[in-house]
C-alpha cells in the first residue's frame, strides 16, 4: 500500500466538485489536483489519512490531454513543487472551453445525484470571454484573465505578501496576478514592496477596483484576520486599515478555496476551504490609518499602475462608500461590502435574473422579495424588468448593506430593504401574515441568492409553506443548489429554466440560476 508522499501513476477518470479530478488506486478514490480527465499522471499522495479517499498532487503528466495548456499563472504551474503552487487558479492549466464543460459536468452530476433531475446545463462564458459569441465588446481581457476586481493577499513571515498556496496557509511569493485587474496587480506589487520588512501588523491585504477605476486597499490586522473577512456568505470578520491605493482596503472573492464535495460520496474537502486570493476575504470594522492614493485620473496617468505612497491621515471607523455600476445604474455600497467579483458578473446576473423571471407568474403588486439581497442588485434587476410599480423587499443580514439597498432602490416607491436573517424573517412572516398578506405572498416572486451553503431546509420549507409563485434561485455552489432543488421538488415545485455562467474563469467555481415553479 502507498504512503503519503509516495509517487503513484494514476489514470484520471472524471472531475469532482471542488477543482480536483477523480482517479482510482486499488479501488480507492483519489482526488488529484492539477490533472485533466483522460490523462495519465505521476502524482504524489498528499493525504492518506481518510479511509474513503485520498488526495494527491500531479507532479508530472505522462499522457497529456489535448486540453492541457501552459498554466495561466506560472506561480500555480506543475513546474513548482505542489506545496508552493499558488491557490485560486486550480483550472488554469485547462483550455477555457474544457474548463466550462467540466463545470457543466459537475452541475449536471449534482442535479442528477442531489436534485433527482436529468438535465445537462451548459456553462456560458461571460464578459470578454463571451464577446466573440455576442459580438459585444466587454471590459477586461479575453482568455479568462484580468476579471478579478476583489483580491485578498496574505502577509507571511518577513512581511512577504502573496496568496496562500493551494490547500494550505503557506504564503507564497508571486510575480504576477493574472486573474486580477491590471491596476490591482500593479498596486499589489507596490504594497508587497512597502510591507516587506515592516508588515505594519497586517496579516492580509485586500484590494478592490470599482467599476470607475477607483482602487481601494486595506490592511487587515493580524489579531483580527483569523476571523476571516467576508466570504460569499457575508460572514463578518477582520478589521483593517483602509484607503485608496497603496495599503488599506478590502473585499471578497467569489472563486476560491479548495472546496469539494464530489458528487455525493467521498469528498475532498468542505467546499469552503481557503486558497490564495480566491479565499473570498472581506473584512469589516476598519480602524484608522488610511493611505490616500490613486484615483481614476492617477491610474490613467500611470497606465493603470499606481505608485506607492506613504500612509496618510487616520480616518474614521466607518468604511467608505464606493460606487459600482451596472449599465447606467449606480449602486452605492461600503468599501468592504459584498459585490460580485468578476468585473462583468453583476451585469450578467442582473440580466439573467431579469430574463429568467417568468413574466406570466410575476405580479408587480405581490409581496416580491430579494432574499440575501446585499445592496439591492437583483431587486433592481427585477424593478428594471417590471417597471416603476414593482413592489419588492430586500432582506439582508448586514445593516450597512441594507442602508445602501434602501438608497439604491429609492426610485421604486414599492421597494424597501430590511435587515435580518432570512430564516428568521420568513419564520416571522409566516407567523404574522394576515390573509391579505398571504395572498400577496402566494403571488410573489422570491429571488434568493444565498451564501455558498445554500438556502437550506428552513428557508426552503418556509417558501414552500408560503406557497410563493416562483423562486429565482442564484447559486454559487452547485451541490448546495441541487440539494435545495430537491427540497423544493418535495414541496411541489419543479425546476423550470436553468442557466449557468463562468463567473470565475480558471477556478472551479460557477454560478447557476434556476427558476422553481409549481407545475
Ligand atoms: C451571495 S451574496 C448576494 C448579494 C446580492 N444578491 C448581490 O448579488 O450583490 C449573499 C448576501 O447574503 C447576506 N447573507 C448571508 N447570510 C445571510 C442570512 N442568513 N440572512 C440574510 N442575509 C444573509 C450576505 O451578507 C450577502 O450580502
Short mmCIF file of C-alpha atoms and ligand atoms in Angstrom, two decimals:
data_model
loop_
_atom_site.label_atom_id
_atom_site.label_comp_id
_atom_site.label_asym_id
_atom_site.label_seq_id
_atom_site.Cartn_x
_atom_site.Cartn_y
_atom_site.Cartn_z
CA UNK A 1 0.00 0.00 0.00
CA UNK A 2 1.23 3.51 -0.86
CA UNK A 3 2.03 6.11 1.77
CA UNK A 4 1.82 9.84 1.96
CA UNK A 5 4.44 11.44 -0.29
CA UNK A 6 4.75 8.29 -2.39
CA UNK A 7 4.60 8.66 -6.12
CA UNK A 8 1.91 6.74 -7.98
CA UNK A 9 0.78 6.57 -11.59
CA UNK A 10 -2.90 7.38 -11.96
CA UNK A 11 -5.43 7.41 -14.79
CA UNK A 12 -7.74 10.37 -14.37
CA UNK A 13 -11.38 9.38 -14.81
CA UNK A 14 -13.54 12.42 -14.24
CA UNK A 15 -13.98 15.72 -12.47
CA UNK A 16 -15.14 16.15 -8.86
CA UNK A 17 -16.76 19.19 -7.32
CA UNK A 18 -14.02 21.30 -5.76
CA UNK A 19 -11.47 21.66 -8.55
CA UNK A 20 -9.91 18.23 -8.31
CA UNK A 21 -10.16 15.18 -10.54
CA UNK A 22 -11.02 11.59 -9.66
CA UNK A 23 -8.75 8.60 -10.12
CA UNK A 24 -8.82 5.15 -8.54
CA UNK A 25 -5.98 3.35 -6.88
CA UNK A 26 -6.63 -0.26 -5.84
CA UNK A 27 -10.34 0.58 -5.83
CA UNK A 28 -9.91 3.63 -3.60
CA UNK A 29 -10.97 7.09 -4.79
CA UNK A 30 -8.07 9.52 -5.11
CA UNK A 31 -8.75 13.21 -5.64
CA UNK A 32 -5.99 14.54 -7.83
CA UNK A 33 -5.05 18.20 -8.23
CA UNK A 34 -3.70 19.77 -11.44
CA UNK A 35 -4.83 16.97 -13.75
CA UNK A 36 -7.46 16.61 -16.50
CA UNK A 37 -9.79 13.67 -17.18
CA UNK A 38 -8.25 11.32 -19.73
CA UNK A 39 -4.70 11.99 -18.59
CA UNK A 40 -2.23 9.59 -17.06
CA UNK A 41 -0.18 11.37 -14.42
CA UNK A 42 2.53 10.77 -11.90
CA UNK A 43 1.12 12.02 -8.63
CA UNK A 44 2.32 12.40 -5.09
CA UNK A 45 0.00 11.19 -2.35
CA UNK A 46 -0.64 14.27 -0.24
CA UNK A 47 -3.15 12.90 2.25
CA UNK A 48 -3.89 9.27 3.03
CA UNK A 49 -5.49 9.90 6.40
CA UNK A 50 -9.05 9.03 5.32
CA UNK A 51 -10.19 5.52 4.66
CA UNK A 52 -12.73 6.52 2.00
CA UNK A 53 -10.50 8.65 -0.21
CA UNK A 54 -7.00 10.02 -0.58
CA UNK A 55 -5.65 13.19 -2.07
CA UNK A 56 -2.76 13.53 -4.50
CA UNK A 57 -0.93 16.25 -6.42
CA UNK A 58 0.16 15.84 -10.00
CA UNK A 59 3.92 16.13 -10.35
CA UNK A 60 4.31 15.03 -13.97
CA UNK A 61 1.96 14.45 -16.86
CA UNK A 62 2.66 11.11 -18.55
CA UNK A 63 -0.10 11.26 -21.14
CA UNK A 64 -1.42 14.79 -21.65
CA UNK A 65 -4.99 15.74 -22.51
CA UNK A 66 -5.37 17.74 -25.74
CA UNK A 67 -6.95 20.36 -23.47
CA UNK A 68 -3.81 20.85 -21.38
CA UNK A 69 -2.38 24.36 -21.69
CA UNK A 70 0.60 26.14 -20.15
CA UNK A 71 -0.78 27.30 -16.80
CA UNK A 72 -2.23 30.79 -17.00
CA UNK A 73 -0.30 31.58 -13.81
CA UNK A 74 3.31 30.40 -13.59
CA UNK A 75 3.07 30.52 -9.79
CA UNK A 76 0.48 27.74 -9.89
CA UNK A 77 2.09 25.57 -12.57
CA UNK A 78 3.36 21.99 -12.34
CA UNK A 79 6.93 23.25 -12.54
CA UNK A 80 6.58 24.38 -8.93
CA UNK A 81 6.60 21.90 -6.07
CA UNK A 82 2.94 21.16 -5.15
CA UNK A 83 3.22 22.81 -1.75
CA UNK A 84 4.45 26.03 -3.39
CA UNK A 85 1.81 26.27 -6.11
CA UNK A 86 -0.42 29.30 -5.73
CA UNK A 87 -4.04 28.58 -4.92
CA UNK A 88 -7.05 30.15 -6.57
CA UNK A 89 -6.49 29.13 -10.20
CA UNK A 90 -6.96 25.38 -9.98
CA UNK A 91 -8.26 25.08 -13.56
CA UNK A 92 -5.60 27.37 -15.04
CA UNK A 93 -3.90 24.50 -16.88
CA UNK A 94 -7.05 23.62 -18.83
CA UNK A 95 -8.38 25.14 -22.08
CA UNK A 96 -11.20 27.53 -21.17
CA UNK A 97 -13.84 25.65 -23.14
CA UNK A 98 -12.93 22.44 -21.39
CA UNK A 99 -13.00 24.22 -18.03
CA UNK A 100 -16.59 25.16 -18.77
CA UNK A 101 -17.51 21.69 -19.92
CA UNK A 102 -16.02 20.25 -16.71
CA UNK A 103 -18.06 22.72 -14.66
CA UNK A 104 -21.09 21.72 -16.67
CA UNK A 105 -20.40 18.06 -15.79
CA UNK A 106 -20.19 18.96 -12.11
CA UNK A 107 -23.50 20.83 -12.23
CA UNK A 108 -25.24 18.16 -14.30
CA UNK A 109 -23.98 15.47 -11.93
CA UNK A 110 -25.08 17.44 -8.86
CA UNK A 111 -28.55 17.98 -10.31
CA UNK A 112 -28.85 14.26 -11.02
CA UNK A 113 -27.48 12.98 -7.72
CA UNK A 114 -28.91 15.52 -5.32
CA UNK A 115 -31.76 17.11 -7.24
CA UNK A 116 -33.09 13.99 -8.94
CA UNK A 117 -33.09 15.84 -12.26
CA UNK A 118 -31.58 14.68 -15.51
CA UNK A 119 -30.65 17.83 -17.34
CA UNK A 120 -27.42 18.90 -18.97
CA UNK A 121 -26.70 22.58 -18.39
CA UNK A 122 -24.09 24.42 -20.42
CA UNK A 123 -21.82 26.82 -18.52
CA UNK A 124 -21.70 30.03 -20.53
CA UNK A 125 -18.70 32.36 -20.83
CA UNK A 126 -19.17 35.98 -19.75
CA UNK A 127 -17.55 39.34 -20.38
CA UNK A 128 -14.64 39.45 -22.76
CA UNK A 129 -14.68 35.66 -23.00
CA UNK A 130 -18.21 35.81 -24.41
CA UNK A 131 -17.58 38.74 -26.73
CA UNK A 132 -16.84 36.52 -29.70
CA UNK A 133 -20.28 34.92 -29.28
CA UNK A 134 -22.27 38.06 -28.71
CA UNK A 135 -20.31 40.49 -30.84
CA UNK A 136 -20.38 42.77 -27.79
CA UNK A 137 -17.16 44.35 -26.59
CA UNK A 138 -16.79 43.87 -22.87
CA UNK A 139 -14.33 45.12 -20.38
CA UNK A 140 -11.37 43.03 -19.28
CA UNK A 141 -9.15 40.70 -21.20
CA UNK A 142 -10.21 37.56 -23.02
CA UNK A 143 -8.64 34.25 -22.08
CA UNK A 144 -10.23 34.25 -18.64
CA UNK A 145 -7.77 36.77 -17.17
CA UNK A 146 -7.98 40.24 -15.62
CA UNK A 147 -11.50 39.85 -14.29
CA UNK A 148 -10.97 39.83 -10.55
CA UNK A 149 -11.87 43.20 -9.01
CA UNK A 150 -11.58 41.90 -5.44
CA UNK A 151 -8.40 40.24 -4.20
CA UNK A 152 -7.08 39.26 -0.78
CA UNK A 153 -3.39 38.56 -0.31
CA UNK A 154 -1.80 37.36 2.90
CA UNK A 155 1.21 38.56 4.80
CA UNK A 156 3.70 35.82 5.67
CA UNK A 157 6.95 35.70 7.59
CA UNK A 158 9.20 38.71 6.98
CA UNK A 159 6.35 40.72 5.53
CA UNK A 160 6.11 38.56 2.42
CA UNK A 161 2.84 39.39 0.65
CA UNK A 162 1.21 36.78 -1.54
CA UNK A 163 -1.57 34.28 -1.93
CA UNK A 164 -1.84 31.11 0.08
CA UNK A 165 -0.53 28.01 -1.59
CA UNK A 166 -3.26 25.69 -2.79
CA UNK A 167 -4.75 23.72 0.10
CA UNK A 168 -2.56 25.35 2.75
CA UNK A 169 -1.99 28.58 4.61
CA UNK A 170 1.58 28.98 3.43
CA UNK A 171 2.02 32.45 1.98
CA UNK A 172 3.98 32.22 -1.24
CA UNK A 173 5.70 34.89 -3.28
CA UNK A 174 4.33 35.50 -6.77
CA UNK A 175 5.40 37.77 -9.61
CA UNK A 176 2.00 38.47 -11.01
CA UNK A 177 -1.74 38.17 -10.50
CA UNK A 178 -3.13 37.33 -13.95
CA UNK A 179 -6.73 36.93 -12.79
CA UNK A 180 -6.74 40.32 -11.06
CA UNK A 181 -7.25 43.58 -12.90
CA UNK A 182 -4.03 45.20 -14.04
CA UNK A 183 -4.47 48.04 -11.57
CA UNK A 184 -4.79 45.61 -8.66
CA UNK A 185 -1.78 43.65 -9.84
CA UNK A 186 0.32 46.83 -10.05
CA UNK A 187 -0.91 48.01 -6.68
CA UNK A 188 -0.23 44.63 -5.08
CA UNK A 189 3.32 44.79 -6.33
CA UNK A 190 3.84 48.16 -4.68
CA UNK A 191 2.16 47.12 -1.46
CA UNK A 192 4.32 44.00 -1.33
CA UNK A 193 7.42 46.19 -1.57
CA UNK A 194 6.13 48.55 1.11
CA UNK A 195 5.31 45.81 3.59
CA UNK A 196 8.45 43.79 3.05
CA UNK A 197 10.38 44.12 6.29
CA UNK A 198 7.63 46.08 8.02
CA UNK A 199 4.24 44.47 7.73
CA UNK A 200 2.69 47.16 9.95
CA UNK A 201 0.95 44.45 11.94
CA UNK A 202 -1.04 43.33 8.93
CA UNK A 203 -1.99 39.71 8.32
CA UNK A 204 -3.66 40.32 5.00
CA UNK A 205 -4.15 42.99 2.37
CA UNK A 206 -7.34 43.40 0.45
CA UNK A 207 -7.77 45.15 -2.86
CA UNK A 208 -10.85 46.44 -4.64
CA UNK A 209 -11.15 48.12 -8.01
CA UNK A 210 -14.54 49.69 -8.64
CA UNK A 211 -16.26 49.98 -12.00
CA UNK A 212 -14.99 53.56 -12.25
CA UNK A 213 -11.40 52.51 -11.68
CA UNK A 214 -11.15 53.63 -8.08
CA UNK A 215 -8.67 51.45 -6.26
CA UNK A 216 -9.11 50.72 -2.56
CA UNK A 217 -6.59 48.85 -0.45
CA UNK A 218 -6.96 47.65 3.16
CA UNK A 219 -4.59 46.17 5.66
CA UNK A 220 -6.21 43.50 7.81
CA UNK A 221 -4.63 43.48 11.26
CA UNK A 222 -3.21 40.18 12.44
CA UNK A 223 -5.32 40.00 15.56
CA UNK A 224 -8.47 40.05 13.50
CA UNK A 225 -7.55 38.22 10.35
CA UNK A 226 -8.31 34.80 11.81
CA UNK A 227 -11.97 35.64 11.89
CA UNK A 228 -11.62 35.85 8.15
CA UNK A 229 -13.21 38.56 6.23
CA UNK A 230 -16.35 38.09 4.40
CA UNK A 231 -16.80 35.25 2.02
CA UNK A 232 -19.69 34.77 -0.23
CA UNK A 233 -21.66 34.11 2.89
CA UNK A 234 -21.04 37.62 4.05
CA UNK A 235 -19.74 36.48 7.42
CA UNK A 236 -18.13 39.38 9.19
CA UNK A 237 -14.56 39.39 10.13
CA UNK A 238 -11.34 41.22 10.11
CA UNK A 239 -10.79 44.82 10.89
CA UNK A 240 -8.34 46.74 8.78
CA UNK A 241 -6.78 49.99 7.79
CA UNK A 242 -8.28 51.14 4.64
CA UNK A 243 -7.92 53.67 1.91
CA UNK A 244 -7.45 54.34 -1.74
CA UNK A 245 -4.46 52.65 -3.19
CA UNK A 246 -1.24 51.53 -1.54
CA UNK A 247 -2.22 49.66 1.58
CA UNK A 248 -5.59 49.98 3.13
CA UNK A 249 -8.65 48.29 1.63
CA UNK A 250 -10.65 45.17 1.05
CA UNK A 251 -13.24 42.87 -0.39
CA UNK A 252 -14.45 39.38 -1.02
CA UNK A 253 -13.98 36.83 -3.77
CA UNK A 254 -16.39 34.51 -5.42
CA UNK A 255 -13.96 31.98 -6.58
CA UNK A 256 -11.90 30.28 -4.14
CA UNK A 257 -11.00 27.75 -1.74
CA UNK A 258 -10.04 24.24 -2.33
CA UNK A 259 -13.57 23.17 -1.92
CA UNK A 260 -15.10 19.90 -2.81
CA UNK A 261 -17.94 17.53 -2.04
CA UNK A 262 -17.63 15.40 -5.06
CA UNK A 263 -20.80 14.11 -6.47
CA UNK A 264 -22.07 12.93 -3.19
CA UNK A 265 -19.85 10.20 -1.94
CA UNK A 266 -16.31 10.83 -0.95
CA UNK A 267 -15.37 14.47 -0.51
CA UNK A 268 -12.03 16.06 -0.87
CA UNK A 269 -12.86 18.90 1.49
CA UNK A 270 -15.60 21.00 2.96
CA UNK A 271 -16.17 23.18 -0.04
CA UNK A 272 -15.23 26.37 1.73
CA UNK A 273 -11.51 26.00 2.14
CA UNK A 274 -9.26 28.95 1.60
CA UNK A 275 -6.62 29.14 -1.01
CA UNK A 276 -4.83 32.07 -2.46
CA UNK A 277 -6.68 35.23 -3.33
CA UNK A 278 -9.64 33.16 -4.13
CA UNK A 279 -10.35 32.86 -0.45
CA UNK A 280 -13.08 35.39 -0.52
CA UNK A 281 -11.63 37.70 2.06
CA UNK A 282 -13.82 40.53 3.04
CA UNK A 283 -13.11 42.41 6.15
CA UNK A 284 -15.05 44.81 8.28
CA UNK A 285 -14.78 47.34 11.03
CA UNK A 286 -11.93 49.31 9.64
CA UNK A 287 -9.95 51.23 12.19
CA UNK A 288 -7.80 54.24 11.45
CA UNK A 289 -4.86 54.91 9.18
CA UNK A 290 -5.82 55.39 5.62
CA UNK A 291 -3.43 55.56 2.75
CA UNK A 292 -4.86 58.03 0.36
CA UNK A 293 -3.91 57.12 -3.16
CA UNK A 294 -4.54 56.89 -6.77
CA UNK A 295 -7.88 57.88 -8.04
CA UNK A 296 -9.01 57.13 -11.51
CA UNK A 297 -7.09 60.02 -13.03
CA UNK A 298 -3.93 58.80 -11.30
CA UNK A 299 -4.49 55.36 -12.70
CA UNK A 300 -4.88 56.65 -16.16
CA UNK A 301 -1.82 58.83 -15.91
CA UNK A 302 0.25 55.83 -14.92
CA UNK A 303 -1.37 53.48 -17.36
CA UNK A 304 -3.30 51.81 -14.59
CA UNK A 305 -0.23 51.14 -12.47
CA UNK A 306 -0.09 53.14 -9.31
CA UNK A 307 2.86 54.22 -7.28
CA UNK A 308 3.00 53.58 -3.55
CA UNK A 309 2.51 56.38 -1.15
CA UNK A 310 3.34 56.79 2.48
CA UNK A 311 0.49 56.40 4.90
CA UNK A 312 -1.97 59.21 5.06
CA UNK A 313 -4.21 60.67 7.69
CA UNK A 314 -6.13 58.48 10.08
CA UNK A 315 -9.79 58.07 9.24
CA UNK A 316 -12.97 57.28 11.00
CA UNK A 317 -14.01 53.71 11.68
CA UNK A 318 -16.84 53.66 9.21
CA UNK A 319 -15.89 52.06 5.91
CA UNK A 320 -16.01 54.45 2.99
CA UNK A 321 -18.82 54.26 0.49
CA UNK A 322 -17.87 53.30 -3.03
CA UNK A 323 -19.89 53.25 -6.22
CA UNK A 324 -20.31 50.30 -8.56
CA UNK A 325 -22.15 50.47 -11.86
CA UNK A 326 -24.30 48.13 -13.89
CA UNK A 327 -25.01 49.77 -17.22
CA UNK A 328 -26.37 53.22 -16.37
CA UNK A 329 -27.40 52.23 -12.87
CA UNK A 330 -25.24 53.14 -9.89
CA UNK A 331 -25.01 51.09 -6.70
CA UNK A 332 -23.58 52.56 -3.54
CA UNK A 333 -22.01 50.17 -1.08
CA UNK A 334 -19.50 50.04 1.73
CA UNK A 335 -15.96 49.58 0.51
CA UNK A 336 -15.95 46.27 2.38
CA UNK A 337 -19.45 45.32 1.31
CA UNK A 338 -20.45 42.39 -0.84
CA UNK A 339 -20.15 42.90 -4.58
CA UNK A 340 -19.70 40.37 -7.35
CA UNK A 341 -16.02 39.74 -8.02
CA UNK A 342 -15.85 39.38 -11.80
CA UNK A 343 -16.00 42.76 -13.47
CA UNK A 344 -18.88 41.57 -15.66
CA UNK A 345 -20.66 39.43 -13.09
CA UNK A 346 -23.13 41.98 -11.71
CA UNK A 347 -24.29 42.83 -15.21
CA UNK A 348 -24.52 39.17 -16.22
CA UNK A 349 -26.55 38.19 -13.17
CA UNK A 350 -28.84 41.24 -13.39
CA UNK A 351 -29.60 40.47 -16.99
CA UNK A 352 -30.10 36.75 -16.33
CA UNK A 353 -32.44 37.33 -13.39
CA UNK A 354 -34.45 39.82 -15.46
CA UNK A 355 -34.68 37.43 -18.39
CA UNK A 356 -35.35 34.21 -16.48
CA UNK A 357 -38.06 35.51 -14.14
CA UNK A 358 -41.33 34.21 -15.58
CA UNK A 359 -43.42 37.16 -16.71
CA UNK A 360 -46.63 35.12 -16.62
CA UNK A 361 -46.01 34.40 -12.93
CA UNK A 362 -44.88 37.89 -11.98
CA UNK A 363 -47.26 40.24 -10.24
CA UNK A 364 -45.73 43.68 -9.58
CA UNK A 365 -48.13 44.23 -6.67
CA UNK A 366 -47.39 40.93 -4.97
CA UNK A 367 -45.07 40.63 -1.93
CA UNK A 368 -41.99 40.10 -4.08
CA UNK A 369 -38.66 39.66 -2.31
CA UNK A 370 -34.93 39.75 -2.95
CA UNK A 371 -33.63 37.46 -0.18
CA UNK A 372 -29.94 37.73 0.73
CA UNK A 373 -30.24 40.99 -1.17
CA UNK A 374 -26.90 42.70 -0.46
CA UNK A 375 -27.16 46.27 -1.70
CA UNK A 376 -30.15 45.55 -3.90
CA UNK A 377 -28.53 44.45 -7.17
CA UNK A 378 -31.12 41.81 -8.02
CA UNK A 379 -34.09 43.74 -6.64
CA UNK A 380 -33.09 46.49 -9.07
CA UNK A 381 -32.89 43.93 -11.89
CA UNK A 382 -36.49 42.93 -11.14
CA UNK A 383 -37.53 46.59 -10.87
CA UNK A 384 -35.88 47.40 -14.19
CA UNK A 385 -37.58 44.50 -15.87
CA UNK A 386 -41.10 45.01 -14.47
CA UNK A 387 -41.30 48.76 -14.06
CA UNK A 388 -41.82 51.55 -11.55
CA UNK A 389 -44.85 49.96 -9.89
CA UNK A 390 -42.85 46.92 -8.80
CA UNK A 391 -43.12 46.05 -5.11
CA UNK A 392 -40.08 44.28 -3.75
CA UNK A 393 -38.46 43.85 -0.33
CA UNK A 394 -34.76 43.15 0.03
CA UNK A 395 -33.75 41.13 3.10
CA UNK A 396 -30.10 41.17 4.11
CA UNK A 397 -28.28 40.44 7.37
CA UNK A 398 -25.71 43.22 7.01
CA UNK A 399 -27.20 46.50 8.28
CA UNK A 400 -24.85 48.70 6.26
CA UNK A 401 -25.73 46.84 3.07
CA UNK A 402 -29.41 47.28 3.91
CA UNK A 403 -28.92 51.04 4.30
CA UNK A 404 -27.29 51.14 0.90
CA UNK A 405 -30.01 48.94 -0.59
CA UNK A 406 -32.62 51.48 0.60
CA UNK A 407 -30.75 54.23 -1.24
CA UNK A 408 -30.08 52.13 -4.33
CA UNK A 409 -33.74 51.15 -4.63
CA UNK A 410 -35.14 54.59 -3.85
CA UNK A 411 -36.66 55.11 -7.29
CA UNK A 412 -39.14 52.28 -6.75
CA UNK A 413 -41.75 53.50 -4.30
CA UNK A 414 -42.77 49.93 -3.63
CA UNK A 415 -39.23 48.87 -2.73
CA UNK A 416 -37.89 48.57 0.80
CA UNK A 417 -34.90 46.99 2.48
CA UNK A 418 -34.94 45.09 5.75
CA UNK A 419 -32.03 43.98 7.93
CA UNK A 420 -32.43 40.43 9.15
CA UNK A 421 -31.56 36.82 8.76
CA UNK A 422 -33.65 35.29 6.03
CA UNK A 423 -34.67 32.21 8.02
CA UNK A 424 -35.91 34.32 10.94
CA UNK A 425 -37.52 36.88 8.67
CA UNK A 426 -39.54 34.21 6.86
CA UNK A 427 -40.48 32.44 10.09
CA UNK A 428 -41.81 35.73 11.44
CA UNK A 429 -43.62 36.44 8.19
CA UNK A 430 -45.36 33.07 8.43
CA UNK A 431 -46.45 33.90 11.97
CA UNK A 432 -47.80 37.39 11.45
CA UNK A 433 -49.09 37.38 7.87
CA UNK A 434 -52.73 38.34 7.54
CA UNK A 435 -54.86 36.59 4.95
CA UNK A 436 -54.29 39.53 2.57
CA UNK A 437 -50.56 39.26 3.16
CA UNK A 438 -50.74 35.54 2.45
CA UNK A 439 -52.44 36.18 -0.87
CA UNK A 440 -49.74 38.68 -1.79
CA UNK A 441 -47.08 36.17 -0.79
CA UNK A 442 -48.73 33.43 -2.81
CA UNK A 443 -48.49 35.66 -5.86
CA UNK A 444 -44.90 36.60 -5.08
CA UNK A 445 -41.62 36.12 -6.91
CA UNK A 446 -38.78 35.35 -4.49
CA UNK A 447 -35.27 35.99 -5.77
CA UNK A 448 -32.82 34.17 -3.50
CA UNK A 449 -29.03 34.50 -3.66
CA UNK A 450 -27.77 32.70 -0.56
CA UNK A 451 -24.20 32.08 0.57
CA UNK A 452 -22.30 29.03 -0.59
CA UNK A 453 -24.03 26.75 1.90
CA UNK A 454 -27.33 27.33 0.10
CA UNK A 455 -30.72 28.42 1.43
CA UNK A 456 -31.15 25.24 3.44
CA UNK A 457 -34.09 23.32 4.84
CA UNK A 458 -35.73 26.01 6.96
CA UNK A 459 -35.75 28.72 4.33
CA UNK A 460 -36.93 26.36 1.60
CA UNK A 461 -39.64 24.97 3.90
CA UNK A 462 -40.89 28.49 4.66
CA UNK A 463 -41.05 29.39 0.97
CA UNK A 464 -42.95 26.17 0.26
CA UNK A 465 -45.40 26.82 3.09
CA UNK A 466 -45.89 30.38 1.86
CA UNK A 467 -46.72 28.77 -1.49
CA UNK A 468 -44.92 31.51 -3.46
CA UNK A 469 -45.48 31.74 -7.21
CA UNK A 470 -41.87 31.38 -8.30
CA UNK A 471 -38.38 31.27 -6.83
CA UNK A 472 -35.49 32.67 -8.86
CA UNK A 473 -32.51 30.96 -7.25
CA UNK A 474 -28.99 32.36 -7.82
CA UNK A 475 -26.44 29.82 -6.59
CA UNK A 476 -22.67 29.79 -6.29
CA UNK A 477 -22.45 26.17 -5.20
CA UNK A 478 -23.97 23.56 -7.50
CA UNK A 479 -24.28 20.87 -4.82
CA UNK A 480 -26.00 23.16 -2.30
CA UNK A 481 -28.25 24.34 -5.13
CA UNK A 482 -29.15 20.81 -6.18
CA UNK A 483 -29.93 19.84 -2.58
CA UNK A 484 -32.26 22.81 -2.22
CA UNK A 485 -33.86 21.99 -5.57
CA UNK A 486 -34.62 18.52 -4.21
CA UNK A 487 -36.33 20.10 -1.18
CA UNK A 488 -38.39 22.37 -3.43
CA UNK A 489 -39.36 19.37 -5.53
CA UNK A 490 -40.56 17.51 -2.46
CA UNK A 491 -42.68 20.59 -1.74
CA UNK A 492 -44.35 20.50 -5.15
CA UNK A 493 -42.09 22.83 -7.17
CA UNK A 494 -40.24 21.94 -10.35
CA UNK A 495 -37.07 23.34 -11.82
CA UNK A 496 -38.13 25.35 -14.85
CA UNK A 497 -35.39 27.32 -16.63
CA UNK A 498 -31.80 26.92 -15.53
CA UNK A 499 -28.65 28.62 -16.79
CA UNK A 500 -25.08 28.65 -15.59
CA UNK A 501 -22.25 31.15 -16.04
CA UNK A 502 -18.50 31.05 -15.82
CA UNK A 503 -18.13 33.95 -13.40
CA UNK A 504 -14.78 32.62 -12.15
CA UNK A 505 -12.59 31.52 -15.09
CA UNK A 506 -9.53 29.39 -14.25
CA UNK A 507 -11.12 28.35 -10.94
CA UNK A 508 -13.60 25.51 -10.45
CA UNK A 509 -16.40 27.88 -9.43
CA UNK A 510 -19.54 28.59 -11.40
CA UNK A 511 -22.80 30.43 -10.87
CA UNK A 512 -26.18 28.86 -11.56
CA UNK A 513 -29.59 30.49 -11.84
CA UNK A 514 -32.65 28.28 -11.64
CA UNK A 515 -36.33 29.14 -11.62
CA UNK A 516 -38.61 26.99 -9.48
CA UNK A 517 -42.31 27.00 -10.22
CA UNK A 518 -45.39 24.97 -9.35
CA UNK A 519 -46.35 22.82 -12.33
C1 LIG B 1 -24.12 35.96 -2.42
S1 LIG B 1 -24.39 37.49 -1.62
C2 LIG B 1 -25.64 38.15 -2.66
C3 LIG B 1 -25.85 39.62 -2.59
C4 LIG B 1 -26.61 40.23 -3.73
N1 LIG B 1 -27.70 39.41 -4.19
C5 LIG B 1 -25.67 40.55 -4.88
O1 LIG B 1 -25.66 39.81 -5.89
O2 LIG B 1 -24.93 41.53 -4.80
C6 LIG B 1 -25.21 36.94 -0.21
C7 LIG B 1 -25.64 38.05 0.73
O3 LIG B 1 -26.38 37.43 1.77
C8 LIG B 1 -26.05 38.00 3.00
N2 LIG B 1 -26.34 36.94 3.97
C9 LIG B 1 -25.61 35.86 4.30
N3 LIG B 1 -26.29 35.07 5.14
C10 LIG B 1 -27.49 35.66 5.35
C11 LIG B 1 -28.64 35.32 6.10
N4 LIG B 1 -28.70 34.20 6.82
N5 LIG B 1 -29.69 36.16 6.07
C12 LIG B 1 -29.65 37.30 5.34
N6 LIG B 1 -28.60 37.67 4.60
C13 LIG B 1 -27.52 36.86 4.60
C14 LIG B 1 -24.61 38.42 2.86
O4 LIG B 1 -24.31 39.49 3.73
C15 LIG B 1 -24.53 38.81 1.40
O5 LIG B 1 -24.77 40.18 1.23
#
